[in-house]
Amino acid sequence: MLQKNKLLPSRPSLLDTIAHSAIQRAIVSVLNVSAQNDDNYYCIDATAGNGHDTCALAKFCNDFEKMHIVACDIQEQALMQTRMRLKDNDLNAELILCGHENIIDYLPKNSNLIGVMFNLGYLPGKDRKQDFIITQKETTVQALKNMHEILIPQGCISIHCYTGHTGGYEEYQAVLEFVSSLNPREWRVLKTMDINREHNLEFLFLLEKLQQKKSY
């Protein structure tokens, strides 16, 4: 019989599955080219939440000795949930209590950052009547600016935006404005969204840093 407090794997949403696949593609692409290097590489879960993305990254990278998974959140509850989920699945990741706009300060100097995952919004399952915390457009855009500068070629950033909560659509618009401004010779930016819904829309952005500049 299953223990009641054991955190079982859950079925990721379709958008999250696409995001995981894009990050995994980036990891394999980079490590295939850098197989003989002694460098260490990093992936960041920029919004640890309940730990689903952290576990997905840790599980995929479990066999890559050079890969290190770092997850951050400003809520201790989120890191506790993530820590429990990692333990239940016999996985490892470094967990840091900080906002995602500051996470690169915790990485070693000259880190090789391959992938970053953002799952914007709020901590799923938390009581919205008490200390309800959401991601903010200002800190999210700052985090994107920080991370896109150090992401290595062929690396990928995924950004899952939710708009059903107060401030969610404004945050999505701020993200859209930033990613739309990226140089197409250096970045490929994809956007996936609901097209048969009118409310509580979700958006997924995938940002791939190109290995070499495209000519147009």
GROMACS .gro file of N, CA and C in nm, residues 44 46 72 98-108 111-116 118 137-152 157 159 178-179 182 187 207 209:
model
  135
   44ILE      N    1   1.916   2.509  -1.505
   44ILE     CA    2   1.849   2.576  -1.395
   44ILE      C    3   1.698   2.559  -1.405
   46ALA      N    4   1.427   2.763  -1.278
   46ALA     CA    5   1.420   2.898  -1.222
   46ALA      C    6   1.298   2.921  -1.136
   72CYS      N    7   1.582   2.703  -0.796
   72CYS     CA    8   1.565   2.810  -0.699
   72CYS      C    9   1.417   2.845  -0.684
   98CYS      N   10   1.622   3.172  -0.330
   98CYS     CA   11   1.645   3.306  -0.384
   98CYS      C   12   1.550   3.328  -0.501
   99GLY      N   13   1.536   3.453  -0.542
   99GLY     CA   14   1.458   3.483  -0.660
   99GLY      C   15   1.536   3.449  -0.786
  100HIS      N   16   1.466   3.414  -0.894
  100HIS     CA   17   1.538   3.371  -1.014
  100HIS      C   18   1.622   3.481  -1.077
  101GLU      N   19   1.594   3.608  -1.043
  101GLU     CA   20   1.676   3.716  -1.096
  101GLU      C   21   1.816   3.717  -1.034
  102ASN      N   22   1.834   3.641  -0.926
  102ASN     CA   23   1.964   3.637  -0.856
  102ASN      C   24   2.036   3.503  -0.867
  103ILE      N   25   1.976   3.405  -0.932
  103ILE     CA   26   2.031   3.270  -0.927
  103ILE      C   27   2.169   3.259  -0.991
  104ILE      N   28   2.197   3.339  -1.093
  104ILE     CA   29   2.328   3.324  -1.158
  104ILE      C   30   2.442   3.364  -1.065
  105ASP      N   31   2.410   3.440  -0.959
  105ASP     CA   32   2.513   3.477  -0.861
  105ASP      C   33   2.564   3.356  -0.784
  106TYR      N   34   2.486   3.246  -0.786
  106TYR     CA   35   2.523   3.126  -0.713
  106TYR      C   36   2.595   3.024  -0.801
  107LEU      N   37   2.607   3.053  -0.929
  107LEU     CA   38   2.678   2.962  -1.018
  107LEU      C   39   2.827   2.993  -1.016
  108PRO      N   40   2.911   2.891  -1.038
  108PRO     CA   41   3.055   2.917  -1.046
  108PRO      C   42   3.086   3.014  -1.160
  111SER      N   43   3.047   2.970  -1.576
  111SER     CA   44   2.967   2.847  -1.587
  111SER      C   45   2.917   2.828  -1.729
  112ASN      N   46   2.904   2.701  -1.767
  112ASN     CA   47   2.846   2.666  -1.897
  112ASN      C   48   2.698   2.635  -1.877
  113LEU      N   49   2.616   2.733  -1.901
  113LEU     CA   50   2.472   2.717  -1.880
  113LEU      C   51   2.407   2.666  -2.009
  114ILE      N   52   2.348   2.545  -2.002
  114ILE     CA   53   2.286   2.484  -2.120
  114ILE      C   54   2.137   2.513  -2.126
  115GLY      N   55   2.068   2.504  -2.013
  115GLY     CA   56   1.923   2.514  -2.017
  115GLY      C   57   1.865   2.581  -1.895
  116VAL      N   58   1.752   2.647  -1.916
  116VAL     CA   59   1.679   2.712  -1.809
  116VAL      C   60   1.530   2.688  -1.830
  118PHE      N   61   1.147   2.806  -1.690
  118PHE     CA   62   1.060   2.893  -1.611
  118PHE      C   63   0.918   2.838  -1.618
  137LYS      N   64   0.662   4.044  -1.323
  137LYS     CA   65   0.716   4.070  -1.457
  137LYS      C   66   0.854   4.133  -1.452
  138GLU      N   67   0.877   4.222  -1.354
  138GLU     CA   68   1.007   4.291  -1.347
  138GLU      C   69   1.121   4.194  -1.318
  139THR      N   70   1.102   4.108  -1.217
  139THR     CA   71   1.208   4.015  -1.181
  139THR      C   72   1.222   3.903  -1.284
  140THR      N   73   1.111   3.865  -1.346
  140THR     CA   74   1.117   3.761  -1.450
  140THR      C   75   1.197   3.810  -1.570
  141VAL      N   76   1.169   3.931  -1.616
  141VAL     CA   77   1.243   3.985  -1.730
  141VAL      C   78   1.390   4.005  -1.695
  142GLN      N   79   1.418   4.048  -1.572
  142GLN     CA   80   1.558   4.064  -1.531
  142GLN      C   81   1.629   3.930  -1.531
  143ALA      N   82   1.560   3.824  -1.483
  143ALA     CA   83   1.618   3.690  -1.484
  143ALA      C   84   1.648   3.646  -1.626
  144LEU      N   85   1.556   3.672  -1.717
  144LEU     CA   86   1.577   3.635  -1.857
  144LEU      C   87   1.696   3.708  -1.917
  145LYS      N   88   1.708   3.836  -1.885
  145LYS     CA   89   1.822   3.914  -1.934
  145LYS      C   90   1.953   3.856  -1.882
  146ASN      N   91   1.955   3.823  -1.753
  146ASN     CA   92   2.076   3.767  -1.694
  146ASN      C   93   2.114   3.634  -1.758
  147MET      N   94   2.016   3.547  -1.775
  147MET     CA   95   2.045   3.411  -1.820
  147MET      C   96   2.073   3.403  -1.969
  148HIS      N   97   2.004   3.485  -2.047
  148HIS     CA   98   2.027   3.475  -2.192
  148HIS      C   99   2.166   3.523  -2.229
  149GLU      N  100   2.227   3.606  -2.143
  149GLU     CA  101   2.361   3.655  -2.170
  149GLU      C  102   2.467   3.547  -2.151
  150ILE      N  103   2.445   3.456  -2.056
  150ILE     CA  104   2.548   3.354  -2.029
  150ILE      C  105   2.513   3.218  -2.088
  151LEU      N  106   2.394   3.202  -2.145
  151LEU     CA  107   2.359   3.074  -2.207
  151LEU      C  108   2.456   3.045  -2.321
  152ILE      N  109   2.502   2.922  -2.330
  152ILE     CA  110   2.599   2.887  -2.432
  152ILE      C  111   2.528   2.851  -2.563
  157ILE      N  112   1.616   2.806  -2.343
  157ILE     CA  113   1.538   2.857  -2.231
  157ILE      C  114   1.391   2.834  -2.260
  159ILE      N  115   0.992   2.903  -2.126
  159ILE     CA  116   0.916   2.992  -2.039
  159ILE      C  117   0.768   2.960  -2.054
  178PHE      N  118   1.017   4.113  -2.442
  178PHE     CA  119   1.161   4.086  -2.434
  178PHE      C  120   1.207   3.985  -2.539
  179VAL      N  121   1.138   3.872  -2.548
  179VAL     CA  122   1.185   3.768  -2.640
  179VAL      C  123   1.170   3.810  -2.786
  182LEU      N  124   1.487   3.986  -2.933
  182LEU     CA  125   1.613   3.916  -2.950
  182LEU      C  126   1.654   3.910  -3.097
  187TRP      N  127   1.933   3.417  -3.217
  187TRP     CA  128   1.832   3.342  -3.142
  187TRP      C  129   1.720   3.295  -3.232
  207LEU      N  130   1.340   2.947  -2.640
  207LEU     CA  131   1.447   3.032  -2.690
  207LEU      C  132   1.570   2.946  -2.712
  209LYS      N  133   1.959   2.947  -2.843
  209LYS     CA  134   2.074   3.028  -2.881
  209LYS      C  135   2.147   2.959  -2.995
   0.00000   0.00000   0.00000
